[in-house]
mmCIF file of C-alpha atoms in Angstrom:
data_model
loop_
_atom_site.group_PDB
_atom_site.id
_atom_site.type_symbol
_atom_site.label_atom_id
_atom_site.label_comp_id
_atom_site.label_asym_id
_atom_site.label_seq_id
_atom_site.Cartn_x
_atom_site.Cartn_y
_atom_site.Cartn_z
ATOM 1 C CA MET A 1 17.947 23.930 30.856
ATOM 2 C CA ARG A 2 19.134 20.520 32.033
ATOM 3 C CA THR A 3 18.591 21.530 35.530
ATOM 4 C CA VAL A 4 14.956 22.540 34.769
ATOM 5 C CA TYR A 5 14.392 19.104 33.290
ATOM 6 C CA LEU A 6 15.865 17.389 36.321
ATOM 7 C CA ILE A 7 13.646 19.419 38.672
ATOM 8 C CA THR A 8 10.596 18.685 36.670
ATOM 9 C CA ALA A 9 11.276 14.909 36.571
ATOM 10 C CA LEU A 10 11.937 14.961 40.268
ATOM 11 C CA ILE A 11 8.629 16.685 40.978
ATOM 12 C CA ILE A 12 6.875 14.196 38.766
ATOM 13 C CA VAL A 13 8.527 11.219 40.469
ATOM 14 C CA LEU A 14 7.650 12.670 43.985
ATOM 15 C CA GLY A 15 4.016 13.384 43.056
ATOM 16 C CA LEU A 16 3.580 9.813 41.680
ATOM 17 C CA SER A 17 5.100 8.411 44.824
ATOM 18 C CA ILE A 18 2.780 10.263 47.096
ATOM 19 C CA LEU A 19 -0.411 9.882 45.204
ATOM 20 C CA GLY A 20 0.297 6.170 44.293
ATOM 21 C CA PHE A 21 1.611 5.095 47.815
ATOM 22 C CA ARG A 22 0.038 1.963 49.033
ATOM 23 C CA GLY A 23 2.186 1.058 51.969
ATOM 24 C CA ARG A 24 -0.568 0.744 54.354
ATOM 25 C CA ALA A 25 -4.247 -0.196 54.441
ATOM 26 C CA PHE A 26 -6.747 2.538 54.008
ATOM 27 C CA THR A 27 -10.341 2.520 55.423
ATOM 28 C CA LYS A 28 -11.700 4.939 52.633
ATOM 29 C CA PRO A 29 -11.542 4.679 48.928
ATOM 30 C CA PRO A 30 -8.436 6.042 47.183
ATOM 31 C CA MET A 31 -8.348 9.568 46.158
ATOM 32 C CA ASP A 32 -10.275 10.229 42.822
ATOM 33 C CA VAL A 33 -7.955 12.479 40.744
ATOM 34 C CA PHE A 34 -10.671 13.129 38.130
ATOM 35 C CA PRO A 35 -13.740 13.120 40.010
ATOM 36 C CA GLU A 36 -17.174 12.632 38.328
ATOM 37 C CA MET A 37 -18.789 16.129 38.259
ATOM 38 C CA ALA A 38 -19.235 17.255 34.748
ATOM 39 C CA PHE A 39 -21.208 14.168 33.632
ATOM 40 C CA PRO A 40 -22.642 12.314 36.577
ATOM 41 C CA GLY A 41 -23.387 8.654 36.048
ATOM 42 C CA MET A 42 -20.905 8.234 33.031
ATOM 43 C CA LYS A 43 -17.819 7.341 35.058
ATOM 44 C CA TYR A 44 -19.415 5.091 37.537
ATOM 45 C CA GLN A 45 -22.265 3.177 35.796
ATOM 46 C CA PRO A 46 -24.290 0.408 37.188
ATOM 47 C CA LYS A 47 -23.323 -2.508 35.131
ATOM 48 C CA TYR A 48 -22.487 -6.183 35.135
ATOM 49 C CA LYS A 49 -18.906 -7.237 34.532
ATOM 50 C CA PRO A 50 -17.898 -10.392 32.890
ATOM 51 C CA GLN A 51 -18.142 -13.381 35.447
ATOM 52 C CA GLY A 52 -19.321 -10.914 38.180
ATOM 53 C CA PRO A 53 -22.031 -11.526 40.571
ATOM 54 C CA SER A 54 -25.708 -10.691 40.209
ATOM 55 C CA ASN A 55 -28.548 -10.461 42.834
ATOM 56 C CA PHE A 56 -31.175 -10.514 40.036
ATOM 57 C CA PHE A 57 -30.617 -13.957 38.734
ATOM 58 C CA ALA A 58 -31.267 -17.132 40.781
ATOM 59 C CA ASP A 59 -27.919 -18.616 40.385
ATOM 60 C CA GLY A 60 -26.136 -15.442 41.332
ATOM 61 C CA ARG A 61 -24.109 -15.026 38.137
ATOM 62 C CA ALA A 62 -24.226 -12.086 35.822
ATOM 63 C CA ASP A 63 -23.149 -14.213 32.857
ATOM 64 C CA ARG A 64 -26.071 -16.035 31.308
ATOM 65 C CA PRO A 65 -25.720 -19.495 29.913
ATOM 66 C CA LEU A 66 -26.296 -19.919 26.150
ATOM 67 C CA PRO A 67 -29.345 -21.680 24.812
ATOM 68 C CA GLU A 68 -28.609 -25.290 24.101
ATOM 69 C CA GLY A 69 -27.567 -25.806 20.480
ATOM 70 C CA VAL A 70 -26.781 -22.112 19.804
ATOM 71 C CA VAL A 71 -23.957 -21.301 17.332
ATOM 72 C CA SER A 72 -22.458 -18.050 16.022
ATOM 73 C CA ARG A 73 -24.121 -16.757 13.071
ATOM 74 C CA ASP A 74 -20.763 -16.143 11.380
ATOM 75 C CA MET A 75 -19.725 -19.898 11.969
ATOM 76 C CA LEU A 76 -22.837 -21.597 10.685
ATOM 77 C CA ARG A 77 -21.836 -21.343 7.024
ATOM 78 C CA SER A 78 -24.178 -23.920 5.770
ATOM 79 C CA ASP A 79 -23.915 -22.803 2.234
ATOM 80 C CA ASP A 80 -21.087 -25.164 0.719
ATOM 81 C CA ALA A 81 -20.951 -23.310 -2.649
ATOM 82 C CA LEU A 82 -20.446 -19.875 -0.899
ATOM 83 C CA TYR A 83 -18.062 -20.802 1.909
ATOM 84 C CA GLN A 84 -16.218 -23.921 0.323
ATOM 85 C CA GLY A 85 -16.728 -23.552 -3.405
ATOM 86 C CA LYS A 86 -18.149 -27.116 -3.606
ATOM 87 C CA ASP A 87 -21.452 -28.626 -4.447
ATOM 88 C CA ALA A 88 -23.578 -31.136 -2.335
ATOM 89 C CA SER A 89 -21.343 -33.935 -3.676
ATOM 90 C CA GLY A 90 -18.051 -32.317 -2.592
ATOM 91 C CA ALA A 91 -16.917 -31.381 -6.091
ATOM 92 C CA PHE A 92 -15.706 -27.944 -6.992
ATOM 93 C CA ILE A 93 -18.319 -25.720 -8.664
ATOM 94 C CA HIS A 94 -18.186 -24.211 -12.024
ATOM 95 C CA GLY A 95 -19.522 -20.676 -11.959
ATOM 96 C CA PHE A 96 -20.499 -18.645 -8.910
ATOM 97 C CA PRO A 97 -22.696 -19.532 -6.003
ATOM 98 C CA ALA A 98 -26.387 -18.484 -6.151
ATOM 99 C CA ALA A 99 -25.753 -16.088 -3.175
ATOM 100 C CA VAL A 100 -23.100 -14.127 -5.436
ATOM 101 C CA THR A 101 -24.339 -11.624 -7.849
ATOM 102 C CA VAL A 102 -21.727 -10.844 -10.567
ATOM 103 C CA ASP A 103 -22.121 -7.275 -11.413
ATOM 104 C CA LEU A 104 -19.990 -4.149 -11.814
ATOM 105 C CA LYS A 105 -20.016 -3.555 -8.178
ATOM 106 C CA LEU A 106 -18.501 -7.002 -7.341
ATOM 107 C CA LEU A 107 -16.007 -6.422 -10.281
ATOM 108 C CA GLN A 108 -14.953 -3.083 -8.678
ATOM 109 C CA ARG A 109 -14.591 -4.826 -5.307
ATOM 110 C CA GLY A 110 -12.641 -7.582 -6.842
ATOM 111 C CA LYS A 111 -10.314 -5.311 -8.594
ATOM 112 C CA GLU A 112 -9.472 -3.408 -5.271
ATOM 113 C CA ARG A 113 -8.803 -6.648 -3.436
ATOM 114 C CA PHE A 114 -6.890 -7.955 -6.314
ATOM 115 C CA THR A 115 -4.546 -4.927 -6.539
ATOM 116 C CA ILE A 116 -3.904 -5.111 -2.779
ATOM 117 C CA TYR A 117 -3.401 -8.877 -2.277
ATOM 118 C CA CYS A 118 -2.754 -10.518 -5.667
ATOM 119 C CA SER A 119 -1.027 -8.155 -8.130
ATOM 120 C CA PRO A 120 2.374 -7.920 -6.072
ATOM 121 C CA CYS A 121 2.815 -11.646 -7.300
ATOM 122 C CA HIS A 122 0.511 -12.152 -10.182
ATOM 123 C CA GLY A 123 0.741 -8.668 -11.824
ATOM 124 C CA ALA A 124 -1.900 -6.130 -12.619
ATOM 125 C CA LEU A 125 -2.757 -8.074 -15.721
ATOM 126 C CA GLY A 126 -2.664 -11.482 -14.058
ATOM 127 C CA ASN A 127 0.362 -12.525 -16.148
ATOM 128 C CA GLY A 128 2.725 -13.545 -13.366
ATOM 129 C CA GLN A 129 4.828 -10.404 -13.787
ATOM 130 C CA GLY A 130 4.332 -8.949 -10.365
ATOM 131 C CA ILE A 131 6.917 -6.987 -8.557
ATOM 132 C CA THR A 132 7.938 -10.105 -6.619
ATOM 133 C CA LYS A 133 9.398 -11.475 -9.721
ATOM 134 C CA SER A 134 12.085 -8.833 -9.594
ATOM 135 C CA TYR A 135 13.129 -10.257 -6.266
ATOM 136 C CA GLY A 136 13.669 -13.851 -7.480
ATOM 137 C CA MET A 137 10.141 -15.196 -7.291
ATOM 138 C CA GLY A 138 9.894 -16.852 -10.683
ATOM 139 C CA ALA A 139 7.271 -19.558 -10.025
ATOM 140 C CA THR A 140 4.164 -17.462 -10.111
ATOM 141 C CA PRO A 141 1.846 -18.702 -12.869
ATOM 142 C CA THR A 142 -0.101 -16.709 -15.165
ATOM 143 C CA TYR A 143 -3.689 -16.706 -15.131
ATOM 144 C CA HIS A 144 -3.912 -16.798 -18.871
ATOM 145 C CA ASP A 145 -2.646 -20.279 -19.076
ATOM 146 C CA ASP A 146 -5.367 -22.752 -20.273
ATOM 147 C CA ARG A 147 -5.134 -24.738 -17.105
ATOM 148 C CA LEU A 148 -6.212 -21.894 -15.064
ATOM 149 C CA ARG A 149 -8.678 -20.725 -17.645
ATOM 150 C CA GLN A 150 -10.530 -24.055 -17.373
ATOM 151 C CA MET A 151 -9.978 -24.397 -13.636
ATOM 152 C CA PRO A 152 -13.492 -24.483 -11.736
ATOM 153 C CA GLU A 153 -14.231 -21.279 -9.893
ATOM 154 C CA GLY A 154 -14.640 -23.428 -6.767
ATOM 155 C CA GLU A 155 -11.111 -24.632 -7.040
ATOM 156 C CA ILE A 156 -9.742 -21.116 -7.415
ATOM 157 C CA PHE A 157 -11.718 -20.289 -4.224
ATOM 158 C CA ASN A 158 -10.193 -23.300 -2.463
ATOM 159 C CA THR A 159 -6.800 -22.112 -3.380
ATOM 160 C CA ILE A 160 -7.270 -18.610 -2.012
ATOM 161 C CA THR A 161 -8.688 -20.034 1.063
ATOM 162 C CA HIS A 162 -6.093 -22.759 1.881
ATOM 163 C CA GLY A 163 -3.152 -21.781 -0.177
ATOM 164 C CA LYS A 164 -1.194 -23.822 -2.715
ATOM 165 C CA GLY A 165 2.541 -24.418 -3.305
ATOM 166 C CA ASN A 166 4.283 -21.193 -2.491
ATOM 167 C CA MET A 167 1.092 -19.232 -2.100
ATOM 168 C CA LEU A 168 -0.097 -19.172 1.476
ATOM 169 C CA SER A 169 -3.629 -18.965 2.630
ATOM 170 C CA TYR A 170 -5.516 -15.586 2.266
ATOM 171 C CA ALA A 171 -8.531 -16.683 4.339
ATOM 172 C CA ASP A 172 -7.521 -14.288 7.175
ATOM 173 C CA LYS A 173 -7.266 -11.307 4.632
ATOM 174 C CA LEU A 174 -10.175 -11.894 2.312
ATOM 175 C CA VAL A 175 -13.695 -12.927 3.670
ATOM 176 C CA PRO A 176 -15.476 -15.366 1.498
ATOM 177 C CA GLN A 177 -17.454 -12.657 -0.456
ATOM 178 C CA ASP A 178 -14.361 -10.919 -1.248
ATOM 179 C CA ARG A 179 -12.682 -14.163 -2.642
ATOM 180 C CA TRP A 180 -15.528 -14.396 -5.028
ATOM 181 C CA ALA A 181 -15.113 -10.848 -5.969
ATOM 182 C CA VAL A 182 -11.463 -11.491 -6.779
ATOM 183 C CA ILE A 183 -12.268 -14.680 -8.859
ATOM 184 C CA ALA A 184 -14.956 -12.582 -10.878
ATOM 185 C CA TYR A 185 -12.150 -10.093 -11.589
ATOM 186 C CA VAL A 186 -9.649 -12.654 -12.473
ATOM 187 C CA ARG A 187 -12.205 -14.109 -15.064
ATOM 188 C CA ALA A 188 -12.577 -10.569 -16.420
ATOM 189 C CA LEU A 189 -8.806 -10.306 -16.913
ATOM 190 C CA GLN A 190 -8.690 -13.628 -18.644
ATOM 191 C CA ARG A 191 -11.583 -12.659 -20.979
ATOM 192 C CA ALA A 192 -9.960 -9.280 -21.746
ATOM 193 C CA GLU A 193 -6.721 -11.116 -22.745
ATOM 194 C CA THR A 194 -8.614 -12.876 -25.462
ATOM 195 C CA GLY A 195 -10.982 -10.097 -26.469
ATOM 196 C CA THR A 196 -11.241 -8.878 -29.971
ATOM 197 C CA LEU A 197 -13.016 -5.859 -31.596
ATOM 198 C CA ALA A 198 -16.000 -7.978 -32.413
ATOM 199 C CA ASP A 199 -16.604 -8.281 -28.577
ATOM 200 C CA VAL A 200 -17.157 -4.540 -28.266
ATOM 201 C CA PRO A 201 -20.593 -3.330 -28.928
ATOM 202 C CA ALA A 202 -20.718 -1.082 -31.957
ATOM 203 C CA ASN A 203 -22.218 1.750 -29.708
ATOM 204 C CA HIS A 204 -19.151 1.566 -27.606
ATOM 205 C CA ARG A 205 -16.369 1.371 -30.057
ATOM 206 C CA SER A 206 -16.102 5.158 -30.364
ATOM 207 C CA GLU A 207 -15.170 5.182 -26.826
ATOM 208 C CA LEU A 208 -12.064 3.307 -27.764
ATOM 209 C CA GLY A 209 -11.334 5.477 -30.639
ATOM 210 C CA LEU A 210 -12.493 2.852 -33.147
ATOM 211 C CA LYS A 211 -14.914 2.649 -35.957
#
């Protein structure tokens, strides 16, 4: 069996050596191992390549200069409340930006993102009892502390964006809309911690096994 492997390897090496030999200049194009026959026009398409030449434009370039003052749509971010969590004066906002609709869909998205990125440290209930505490991380705060309950939503957004203390930035993992979704879910967790039977509508109490 070893002899078969050695012979096979030798054939492959010889084949690549012959097909890939470039010891001298050729006057014809190299051999096309997989010629374009089944789907003509797909393998060799007329197209412009980056920084390539063009006979169509007067300056001879395929790349076209951008119009003056153009910016990427994703980089404009003129809504300070949505992208920074701040109002026109630079203060952190209380509540959510006008562009964010707090509904069940947002809360479900926030729960999903929270479970992935936040619960390992902050715990599923937001009480700071995440799995990382079992490995010596004891400084994770609970969301149910009065300081965090009263913290402006914009400041929480800022912390997610830039990090704070031992917490690194999550800006590369959570887009702005997802950060607001996480904040909405955190507020739901905080509200649930202090909820009472009086907060449950009478027509839903039976769902909890209550009267």
